[in-house]
Amino acid sequence: LAKCINRELSDVLNELWKLDVNRMKPGKDYKINLQGKAGFVAEGSNNARDSARAPLFAYVNENKLKSIDTYAHFINLLDNYEMSTGVTEHVTHEELQENHLFLDAVLKTEVMKCAHRYLVCKGLAQSDPAQFKSQLYDIWFKLYRRDKSGGEDSCGFEHVFVGETKHGKEIMGLHNWVQFYHQEKHNHVDYKGYKARNNKDTPDEDDHVLNLQFSWNGLVKPVGSCFIGVSPEFEVALFTIVFLLSDRRVTNVTVKVDEYLLEIVVYRFGRSIGTSYPKMISSNNRDF
């Protein structure tokens, strides 16, 4: 397994991890309640045994989130998207403004400056910040047609961070902890339990990556995964780098970030992100 770890990428991501001052501290800024291990659910089935009576998030310091620019702008963006694919997105002037404010806030962070320097070194981005911002805009916010029958109904940001449904049948995306917490708070999301291959894989409450099962407005996501507690800028930086390093339609890379062995998965949709998420392989505070 160690052989297939991408060392160069792991080094860059660890640099970003160290710079992520806006990462929330488990047990202090938020608390998660893992409860039971989720069962097997066949793709397309919406029956899942609930191995978790209580929500995943027992506590989140919302005031702290809202006091940090990137989170505050991120939370504003969560309200701006229609949930169903196939429903053309109508982007208002105000929403466009919010996309830009979010990117401006992200670009001011050390995490994103570091990612930008790395991409410039690799010849994958221009050193001019305005050009880099416009490249990020296309990757994350440019609308595209995910559903063949409709208009431009999706974008990378919506899919990864907000989540959407396909013909009202299956959940796509929703790989972000802040959105998960918001949806849970409004009783739209029901956490069903954590996913683990065996007992050695049982997650801890202070893990920053989690494989999980949940339902969203009655639809079940048999296996989802997300970072927990990390900042929006960390996720945008990480997925942007992986996206730009490869021109394949689907990219899977194995990296070691902090104590986590992860597979990062990124799908390309033209020049934009189709979806991206981390999958926890293991954490070295357990099995190494």
PDB file of N, CA, C and O in Angstrom, residues 57-122:
ATOM      1  N   PHE A  57     -23.785  15.358  14.468  1.00  0.00           N
ATOM      2  CA  PHE A  57     -23.204  16.517  15.152  1.00  0.00           C
ATOM      3  C   PHE A  57     -23.956  16.805  16.449  1.00  0.00           C
ATOM      4  O   PHE A  57     -25.114  17.178  16.431  1.00  0.00           O
ATOM      5  N   ALA A  58     -23.256  16.589  17.567  1.00  0.00           N
ATOM      6  CA  ALA A  58     -23.857  16.878  18.869  1.00  0.00           C
ATOM      7  C   ALA A  58     -23.753  18.375  19.153  1.00  0.00           C
ATOM      8  O   ALA A  58     -24.581  18.939  19.854  1.00  0.00           O
ATOM      9  N   TYR A  59     -22.725  19.021  18.573  1.00  0.00           N
ATOM     10  CA  TYR A  59     -22.500  20.440  18.859  1.00  0.00           C
ATOM     11  C   TYR A  59     -21.596  21.037  17.785  1.00  0.00           C
ATOM     12  O   TYR A  59     -20.635  20.403  17.353  1.00  0.00           O
ATOM     13  N   VAL A  60     -21.928  22.237  17.333  1.00  0.00           N
ATOM     14  CA  VAL A  60     -21.037  23.007  16.457  1.00  0.00           C
ATOM     15  C   VAL A  60     -21.080  24.449  16.934  1.00  0.00           C
ATOM     16  O   VAL A  60     -22.156  25.008  17.168  1.00  0.00           O
ATOM     17  N   ASN A  61     -19.924  25.056  17.090  1.00  0.00           N
ATOM     18  CA  ASN A  61     -19.862  26.461  17.507  1.00  0.00           C
ATOM     19  C   ASN A  61     -20.142  27.348  16.287  1.00  0.00           C
ATOM     20  O   ASN A  61     -19.226  27.748  15.572  1.00  0.00           O
ATOM     21  N   GLU A  62     -21.426  27.626  16.083  1.00  0.00           N
ATOM     22  CA  GLU A  62     -21.825  28.388  14.888  1.00  0.00           C
ATOM     23  C   GLU A  62     -21.298  29.815  14.907  1.00  0.00           C
ATOM     24  O   GLU A  62     -20.977  30.371  13.851  1.00  0.00           O
ATOM     25  N   ASN A  63     -21.213  30.392  16.096  1.00  0.00           N
ATOM     26  CA  ASN A  63     -20.700  31.769  16.172  1.00  0.00           C
ATOM     27  C   ASN A  63     -19.263  31.828  15.674  1.00  0.00           C
ATOM     28  O   ASN A  63     -18.873  32.762  14.981  1.00  0.00           O
ATOM     29  N   LYS A  64     -18.485  30.800  16.021  1.00  0.00           N
ATOM     30  CA  LYS A  64     -17.098  30.768  15.550  1.00  0.00           C
ATOM     31  C   LYS A  64     -17.065  30.636  14.022  1.00  0.00           C
ATOM     32  O   LYS A  64     -16.310  31.347  13.347  1.00  0.00           O
ATOM     33  N   LEU A  65     -17.902  29.747  13.486  1.00  0.00           N
ATOM     34  CA  LEU A  65     -17.951  29.573  12.023  1.00  0.00           C
ATOM     35  C   LEU A  65     -18.267  30.903  11.347  1.00  0.00           C
ATOM     36  O   LEU A  65     -17.611  31.306  10.389  1.00  0.00           O
ATOM     37  N   LYS A  66     -19.307  31.575  11.863  1.00  0.00           N
ATOM     38  CA  LYS A  66     -19.772  32.797  11.198  1.00  0.00           C
ATOM     39  C   LYS A  66     -18.803  33.963  11.372  1.00  0.00           C
ATOM     40  O   LYS A  66     -18.884  34.957  10.662  1.00  0.00           O
ATOM     41  N   SER A  67     -17.870  33.823  12.334  1.00  0.00           N
ATOM     42  CA  SER A  67     -16.912  34.912  12.547  1.00  0.00           C
ATOM     43  C   SER A  67     -15.711  34.786  11.605  1.00  0.00           C
ATOM     44  O   SER A  67     -14.852  35.651  11.548  1.00  0.00           O
ATOM     45  N   ILE A  68     -15.617  33.667  10.876  1.00  0.00           N
ATOM     46  CA  ILE A  68     -14.496  33.451   9.952  1.00  0.00           C
ATOM     47  C   ILE A  68     -14.998  33.668   8.528  1.00  0.00           C
ATOM     48  O   ILE A  68     -15.985  33.044   8.107  1.00  0.00           O
ATOM     49  N   ASP A  69     -14.329  34.573   7.808  1.00  0.00           N
ATOM     50  CA  ASP A  69     -14.782  34.974   6.465  1.00  0.00           C
ATOM     51  C   ASP A  69     -15.149  33.829   5.530  1.00  0.00           C
ATOM     52  O   ASP A  69     -16.214  33.829   4.922  1.00  0.00           O
ATOM     53  N   THR A  70     -14.217  32.867   5.390  1.00  0.00           N
ATOM     54  CA  THR A  70     -14.466  31.818   4.388  1.00  0.00           C
ATOM     55  C   THR A  70     -15.707  31.003   4.749  1.00  0.00           C
ATOM     56  O   THR A  70     -16.511  30.671   3.880  1.00  0.00           O
ATOM     57  N   TYR A  71     -15.888  30.688   6.027  1.00  0.00           N
ATOM     58  CA  TYR A  71     -17.079  29.934   6.431  1.00  0.00           C
ATOM     59  C   TYR A  71     -18.341  30.781   6.246  1.00  0.00           C
ATOM     60  O   TYR A  71     -19.370  30.271   5.806  1.00  0.00           O
ATOM     61  N   ALA A  72     -18.265  32.051   6.620  1.00  0.00           N
ATOM     62  CA  ALA A  72     -19.444  32.928   6.525  1.00  0.00           C
ATOM     63  C   ALA A  72     -19.930  33.010   5.072  1.00  0.00           C
ATOM     64  O   ALA A  72     -21.129  32.856   4.795  1.00  0.00           O
ATOM     65  N   HIS A  73     -19.001  33.215   4.133  1.00  0.00           N
ATOM     66  CA  HIS A  73     -19.397  33.298   2.714  1.00  0.00           C
ATOM     67  C   HIS A  73     -19.845  31.938   2.198  1.00  0.00           C
ATOM     68  O   HIS A  73     -20.774  31.838   1.388  1.00  0.00           O
ATOM     69  N   PHE A  74     -19.209  30.890   2.678  1.00  0.00           N
ATOM     70  CA  PHE A  74     -19.566  29.523   2.296  1.00  0.00           C
ATOM     71  C   PHE A  74     -21.015  29.221   2.697  1.00  0.00           C
ATOM     72  O   PHE A  74     -21.802  28.701   1.906  1.00  0.00           O
ATOM     73  N   ILE A  75     -21.369  29.594   3.924  1.00  0.00           N
ATOM     74  CA  ILE A  75     -22.728  29.343   4.434  1.00  0.00           C
ATOM     75  C   ILE A  75     -23.763  30.108   3.602  1.00  0.00           C
ATOM     76  O   ILE A  75     -24.835  29.591   3.295  1.00  0.00           O
ATOM     77  N   ASN A  76     -23.413  31.343   3.173  1.00  0.00           N
ATOM     78  CA  ASN A  76     -24.322  32.105   2.289  1.00  0.00           C
ATOM     79  C   ASN A  76     -24.583  31.365   0.983  1.00  0.00           C
ATOM     80  O   ASN A  76     -25.681  31.405   0.435  1.00  0.00           O
ATOM     81  N   LEU A  77     -23.539  30.689   0.476  1.00  0.00           N
ATOM     82  CA  LEU A  77     -23.682  30.004  -0.812  1.00  0.00           C
ATOM     83  C   LEU A  77     -24.573  28.771  -0.728  1.00  0.00           C
ATOM     84  O   LEU A  77     -25.173  28.370  -1.722  1.00  0.00           O
ATOM     85  N   LEU A  78     -24.641  28.163   0.448  1.00  0.00           N
ATOM     86  CA  LEU A  78     -25.397  26.911   0.570  1.00  0.00           C
ATOM     87  C   LEU A  78     -26.871  27.071   0.203  1.00  0.00           C
ATOM     88  O   LEU A  78     -27.506  26.145  -0.277  1.00  0.00           O
ATOM     89  N   ASP A  79     -27.406  28.278   0.433  1.00  0.00           N
ATOM     90  CA  ASP A  79     -28.832  28.502   0.149  1.00  0.00           C
ATOM     91  C   ASP A  79     -29.134  28.750  -1.323  1.00  0.00           C
ATOM     92  O   ASP A  79     -30.289  28.848  -1.705  1.00  0.00           O
ATOM     93  N   ASN A  80     -28.099  28.909  -2.127  1.00  0.00           N
ATOM     94  CA  ASN A  80     -28.335  29.443  -3.468  1.00  0.00           C
ATOM     95  C   ASN A  80     -28.653  28.432  -4.559  1.00  0.00           C
ATOM     96  O   ASN A  80     -28.789  28.794  -5.712  1.00  0.00           O
ATOM     97  N   TYR A  81     -28.733  27.141  -4.202  1.00  0.00           N
ATOM     98  CA  TYR A  81     -28.859  26.165  -5.279  1.00  0.00           C
ATOM     99  C   TYR A  81     -30.129  25.324  -5.192  1.00  0.00           C
ATOM    100  O   TYR A  81     -30.534  24.918  -4.128  1.00  0.00           O
ATOM    101  N   GLU A  82     -30.730  25.078  -6.346  1.00  0.00           N
ATOM    102  CA  GLU A  82     -31.897  24.180  -6.447  1.00  0.00           C
ATOM    103  C   GLU A  82     -31.410  22.764  -6.214  1.00  0.00           C
ATOM    104  O   GLU A  82     -30.402  22.355  -6.771  1.00  0.00           O
ATOM    105  N   MET A  83     -32.181  21.984  -5.424  1.00  0.00           N
ATOM    106  CA  MET A  83     -31.664  20.662  -5.087  1.00  0.00           C
ATOM    107  C   MET A  83     -31.702  19.665  -6.240  1.00  0.00           C
ATOM    108  O   MET A  83     -30.864  18.792  -6.338  1.00  0.00           O
ATOM    109  N   SER A  84     -32.701  19.748  -7.118  1.00  0.00           N
ATOM    110  CA  SER A  84     -32.823  18.695  -8.118  1.00  0.00           C
ATOM    111  C   SER A  84     -32.032  19.015  -9.383  1.00  0.00           C
ATOM    112  O   SER A  84     -32.088  20.119  -9.892  1.00  0.00           O
ATOM    113  N   THR A  85     -31.278  18.031  -9.907  1.00  0.00           N
ATOM    114  CA  THR A  85     -30.637  18.259 -11.207  1.00  0.00           C
ATOM    115  C   THR A  85     -31.735  18.198 -12.247  1.00  0.00           C
ATOM    116  O   THR A  85     -32.728  17.502 -12.090  1.00  0.00           O
ATOM    117  N   GLY A  86     -31.557  18.927 -13.326  1.00  0.00           N
ATOM    118  CA  GLY A  86     -32.594  19.003 -14.343  1.00  0.00           C
ATOM    119  C   GLY A  86     -33.424  20.259 -14.146  1.00  0.00           C
ATOM    120  O   GLY A  86     -34.195  20.646 -15.002  1.00  0.00           O
ATOM    121  N   VAL A  87     -33.271  20.917 -12.994  1.00  0.00           N
ATOM    122  CA  VAL A  87     -33.928  22.213 -12.772  1.00  0.00           C
ATOM    123  C   VAL A  87     -32.882  23.278 -13.090  1.00  0.00           C
ATOM    124  O   VAL A  87     -31.870  23.365 -12.417  1.00  0.00           O
ATOM    125  N   THR A  88     -33.114  24.048 -14.140  1.00  0.00           N
ATOM    126  CA  THR A  88     -32.136  25.053 -14.543  1.00  0.00           C
ATOM    127  C   THR A  88     -31.876  26.017 -13.390  1.00  0.00           C
ATOM    128  O   THR A  88     -32.807  26.498 -12.758  1.00  0.00           O
ATOM    129  N   GLU A  89     -30.595  26.255 -13.127  1.00  0.00           N
ATOM    130  CA  GLU A  89     -30.243  27.204 -12.061  1.00  0.00           C
ATOM    131  C   GLU A  89     -30.437  28.626 -12.592  1.00  0.00           C
ATOM    132  O   GLU A  89     -29.967  28.956 -13.672  1.00  0.00           O
ATOM    133  N   HIS A  90     -31.140  29.473 -11.828  1.00  0.00           N
ATOM    134  CA  HIS A  90     -31.246  30.877 -12.202  1.00  0.00           C
ATOM    135  C   HIS A  90     -30.352  31.647 -11.247  1.00  0.00           C
ATOM    136  O   HIS A  90     -30.679  31.790 -10.071  1.00  0.00           O
ATOM    137  N   VAL A  91     -29.235  32.094 -11.765  1.00  0.00           N
ATOM    138  CA  VAL A  91     -28.277  32.757 -10.884  1.00  0.00           C
ATOM    139  C   VAL A  91     -28.558  34.249 -10.867  1.00  0.00           C
ATOM    140  O   VAL A  91     -28.483  34.919 -11.891  1.00  0.00           O
ATOM    141  N   THR A  92     -28.908  34.765  -9.695  1.00  0.00           N
ATOM    142  CA  THR A  92     -29.201  36.193  -9.596  1.00  0.00           C
ATOM    143  C   THR A  92     -27.894  36.970  -9.480  1.00  0.00           C
ATOM    144  O   THR A  92     -26.841  36.400  -9.199  1.00  0.00           O
ATOM    145  N   HIS A  93     -27.980  38.265  -9.671  1.00  0.00           N
ATOM    146  CA  HIS A  93     -26.806  39.127  -9.564  1.00  0.00           C
ATOM    147  C   HIS A  93     -26.183  38.994  -8.175  1.00  0.00           C
ATOM    148  O   HIS A  93     -24.970  38.911  -8.022  1.00  0.00           O
ATOM    149  N   GLU A  94     -27.057  38.924  -7.184  1.00  0.00           N
ATOM    150  CA  GLU A  94     -26.598  38.820  -5.796  1.00  0.00           C
ATOM    151  C   GLU A  94     -25.843  37.512  -5.552  1.00  0.00           C
ATOM    152  O   GLU A  94     -24.824  37.473  -4.865  1.00  0.00           O
ATOM    153  N   GLU A  95     -26.350  36.430  -6.146  1.00  0.00           N
ATOM    154  CA  GLU A  95     -25.681  35.129  -5.994  1.00  0.00           C
ATOM    155  C   GLU A  95     -24.319  35.114  -6.683  1.00  0.00           C
ATOM    156  O   GLU A  95     -23.354  34.574  -6.137  1.00  0.00           O
ATOM    157  N   LEU A  96     -24.267  35.711  -7.860  1.00  0.00           N
ATOM    158  CA  LEU A  96     -22.976  35.817  -8.553  1.00  0.00           C
ATOM    159  C   LEU A  96     -21.971  36.529  -7.668  1.00  0.00           C
ATOM    160  O   LEU A  96     -20.812  36.138  -7.553  1.00  0.00           O
ATOM    161  N   GLN A  97     -22.458  37.607  -7.057  1.00  0.00           N
ATOM    162  CA  GLN A  97     -21.647  38.401  -6.135  1.00  0.00           C
ATOM    163  C   GLN A  97     -21.108  37.509  -5.006  1.00  0.00           C
ATOM    164  O   GLN A  97     -19.934  37.577  -4.649  1.00  0.00           O
ATOM    165  N   GLU A  98     -21.987  36.645  -4.474  1.00  0.00           N
ATOM    166  CA  GLU A  98     -21.595  35.764  -3.360  1.00  0.00           C
ATOM    167  C   GLU A  98     -20.545  34.749  -3.786  1.00  0.00           C
ATOM    168  O   GLU A  98     -19.641  34.419  -3.022  1.00  0.00           O
ATOM    169  N   ASN A  99     -20.655  34.226  -5.023  1.00  0.00           N
ATOM    170  CA  ASN A  99     -19.625  33.316  -5.538  1.00  0.00           C
ATOM    171  C   ASN A  99     -18.270  34.016  -5.492  1.00  0.00           C
ATOM    172  O   ASN A  99     -17.262  33.442  -5.071  1.00  0.00           O
ATOM    173  N   HIS A 100     -18.256  35.271  -5.956  1.00  0.00           N
ATOM    174  CA  HIS A 100     -16.998  36.039  -6.014  1.00  0.00           C
ATOM    175  C   HIS A 100     -16.478  36.370  -4.621  1.00  0.00           C
ATOM    176  O   HIS A 100     -15.276  36.291  -4.377  1.00  0.00           O
ATOM    177  N   LEU A 101     -17.374  36.732  -3.714  1.00  0.00           N
ATOM    178  CA  LEU A 101     -16.944  37.043  -2.339  1.00  0.00           C
ATOM    179  C   LEU A 101     -16.320  35.818  -1.674  1.00  0.00           C
ATOM    180  O   LEU A 101     -15.337  35.920  -0.953  1.00  0.00           O
ATOM    181  N   PHE A 102     -16.922  34.647  -1.936  1.00  0.00           N
ATOM    182  CA  PHE A 102     -16.380  33.411  -1.373  1.00  0.00           C
ATOM    183  C   PHE A 102     -14.969  33.156  -1.918  1.00  0.00           C
ATOM    184  O   PHE A 102     -14.028  32.913  -1.154  1.00  0.00           O
ATOM    185  N   LEU A 103     -14.819  33.243  -3.241  1.00  0.00           N
ATOM    186  CA  LEU A 103     -13.494  33.008  -3.830  1.00  0.00           C
ATOM    187  C   LEU A 103     -12.473  34.036  -3.351  1.00  0.00           C
ATOM    188  O   LEU A 103     -11.324  33.693  -3.074  1.00  0.00           O
ATOM    189  N   ASP A 104     -12.895  35.305  -3.234  1.00  0.00           N
ATOM    190  CA  ASP A 104     -11.977  36.345  -2.734  1.00  0.00           C
ATOM    191  C   ASP A 104     -11.495  35.997  -1.330  1.00  0.00           C
ATOM    192  O   ASP A 104     -10.306  36.130  -1.018  1.00  0.00           O
ATOM    193  N   ALA A 105     -12.420  35.540  -0.483  1.00  0.00           N
ATOM    194  CA  ALA A 105     -12.064  35.191   0.901  1.00  0.00           C
ATOM    195  C   ALA A 105     -11.098  34.004   0.916  1.00  0.00           C
ATOM    196  O   ALA A 105     -10.106  33.989   1.658  1.00  0.00           O
ATOM    197  N   VAL A 106     -11.370  33.011   0.076  1.00  0.00           N
ATOM    198  CA  VAL A 106     -10.522  31.815  -0.005  1.00  0.00           C
ATOM    199  C   VAL A 106      -9.115  32.184  -0.487  1.00  0.00           C
ATOM    200  O   VAL A 106      -8.109  31.706   0.038  1.00  0.00           O
ATOM    201  N   LEU A 107      -9.061  33.070  -1.475  1.00  0.00           N
ATOM    202  CA  LEU A 107      -7.758  33.460  -2.055  1.00  0.00           C
ATOM    203  C   LEU A 107      -6.891  34.262  -1.088  1.00  0.00           C
ATOM    204  O   LEU A 107      -5.688  34.367  -1.284  1.00  0.00           O
ATOM    205  N   LYS A 108      -7.505  34.829  -0.060  1.00  0.00           N
ATOM    206  CA  LYS A 108      -6.722  35.577   0.937  1.00  0.00           C
ATOM    207  C   LYS A 108      -6.044  34.650   1.947  1.00  0.00           C
ATOM    208  O   LYS A 108      -5.196  35.086   2.711  1.00  0.00           O
ATOM    209  N   THR A 109      -6.448  33.379   2.005  1.00  0.00           N
ATOM    210  CA  THR A 109      -5.918  32.481   3.034  1.00  0.00           C
ATOM    211  C   THR A 109      -4.542  31.946   2.643  1.00  0.00           C
ATOM    212  O   THR A 109      -4.236  31.801   1.455  1.00  0.00           O
ATOM    213  N   GLU A 110      -3.738  31.637   3.655  1.00  0.00           N
ATOM    214  CA  GLU A 110      -2.411  31.054   3.403  1.00  0.00           C
ATOM    215  C   GLU A 110      -2.533  29.703   2.699  1.00  0.00           C
ATOM    216  O   GLU A 110      -1.683  29.330   1.895  1.00  0.00           O
ATOM    217  N   VAL A 111      -3.591  28.966   3.019  1.00  0.00           N
ATOM    218  CA  VAL A 111      -3.820  27.657   2.392  1.00  0.00           C
ATOM    219  C   VAL A 111      -3.899  27.814   0.874  1.00  0.00           C
ATOM    220  O   VAL A 111      -3.231  27.119   0.113  1.00  0.00           O
ATOM    221  N   MET A 112      -4.721  28.755   0.427  1.00  0.00           N
ATOM    222  CA  MET A 112      -4.928  28.915  -1.012  1.00  0.00           C
ATOM    223  C   MET A 112      -3.713  29.556  -1.684  1.00  0.00           C
ATOM    224  O   MET A 112      -3.400  29.245  -2.825  1.00  0.00           O
ATOM    225  N   LYS A 113      -3.022  30.453  -0.957  1.00  0.00           N
ATOM    226  CA  LYS A 113      -1.809  31.055  -1.534  1.00  0.00           C
ATOM    227  C   LYS A 113      -0.760  29.972  -1.778  1.00  0.00           C
ATOM    228  O   LYS A 113      -0.056  29.989  -2.795  1.00  0.00           O
ATOM    229  N   CYS A 114      -0.655  29.033  -0.850  1.00  0.00           N
ATOM    230  CA  CYS A 114       0.290  27.933  -0.978  1.00  0.00           C
ATOM    231  C   CYS A 114      -0.085  27.031  -2.166  1.00  0.00           C
ATOM    232  O   CYS A 114       0.767  26.650  -2.977  1.00  0.00           O
ATOM    233  N   ALA A 115      -1.376  26.728  -2.290  1.00  0.00           N
ATOM    234  CA  ALA A 115      -1.852  25.912  -3.415  1.00  0.00           C
ATOM    235  C   ALA A 115      -1.556  26.619  -4.738  1.00  0.00           C
ATOM    236  O   ALA A 115      -1.106  25.999  -5.707  1.00  0.00           O
ATOM    237  N   HIS A 116      -1.780  27.935  -4.758  1.00  0.00           N
ATOM    238  CA  HIS A 116      -1.542  28.723  -5.972  1.00  0.00           C
ATOM    239  C   HIS A 116      -0.060  28.669  -6.363  1.00  0.00           C
ATOM    240  O   HIS A 116       0.287  28.407  -7.514  1.00  0.00           O
ATOM    241  N   ARG A 117       0.821  28.871  -5.375  1.00  0.00           N
ATOM    242  CA  ARG A 117       2.281  28.813  -5.667  1.00  0.00           C
ATOM    243  C   ARG A 117       2.668  27.457  -6.252  1.00  0.00           C
ATOM    244  O   ARG A 117       3.432  27.375  -7.212  1.00  0.00           O
ATOM    245  N   TYR A 118       2.127  26.399  -5.677  1.00  0.00           N
ATOM    246  CA  TYR A 118       2.445  25.047  -6.165  1.00  0.00           C
ATOM    247  C   TYR A 118       1.975  24.874  -7.610  1.00  0.00           C
ATOM    248  O   TYR A 118       2.708  24.371  -8.464  1.00  0.00           O
ATOM    249  N   LEU A 119       0.751  25.325  -7.905  1.00  0.00           N
ATOM    250  CA  LEU A 119       0.199  25.160  -9.255  1.00  0.00           C
ATOM    251  C   LEU A 119       0.969  25.998 -10.280  1.00  0.00           C
ATOM    252  O   LEU A 119       1.152  25.575 -11.420  1.00  0.00           O
ATOM    253  N   VAL A 120       1.439  27.161  -9.845  1.00  0.00           N
ATOM    254  CA  VAL A 120       2.262  28.000 -10.738  1.00  0.00           C
ATOM    255  C   VAL A 120       3.577  27.271 -11.044  1.00  0.00           C
ATOM    256  O   VAL A 120       3.999  27.185 -12.197  1.00  0.00           O
ATOM    257  N   CYS A 121       4.189  26.698 -10.003  1.00  0.00           N
ATOM    258  CA  CYS A 121       5.442  25.920 -10.180  1.00  0.00           C
ATOM    259  C   CYS A 121       5.253  24.779 -11.163  1.00  0.00           C
ATOM    260  O   CYS A 121       6.152  24.442 -11.923  1.00  0.00           O
ATOM    261  N   LYS A 122       4.081  24.172 -11.121  1.00  0.00           N
ATOM    262  CA  LYS A 122       3.816  23.016 -11.997  1.00  0.00           C
ATOM    263  C   LYS A 122       3.358  23.464 -13.389  1.00  0.00           C
ATOM    264  O   LYS A 122       3.040  22.624 -14.235  1.00  0.00           O
TER     265      LYS A 122
END
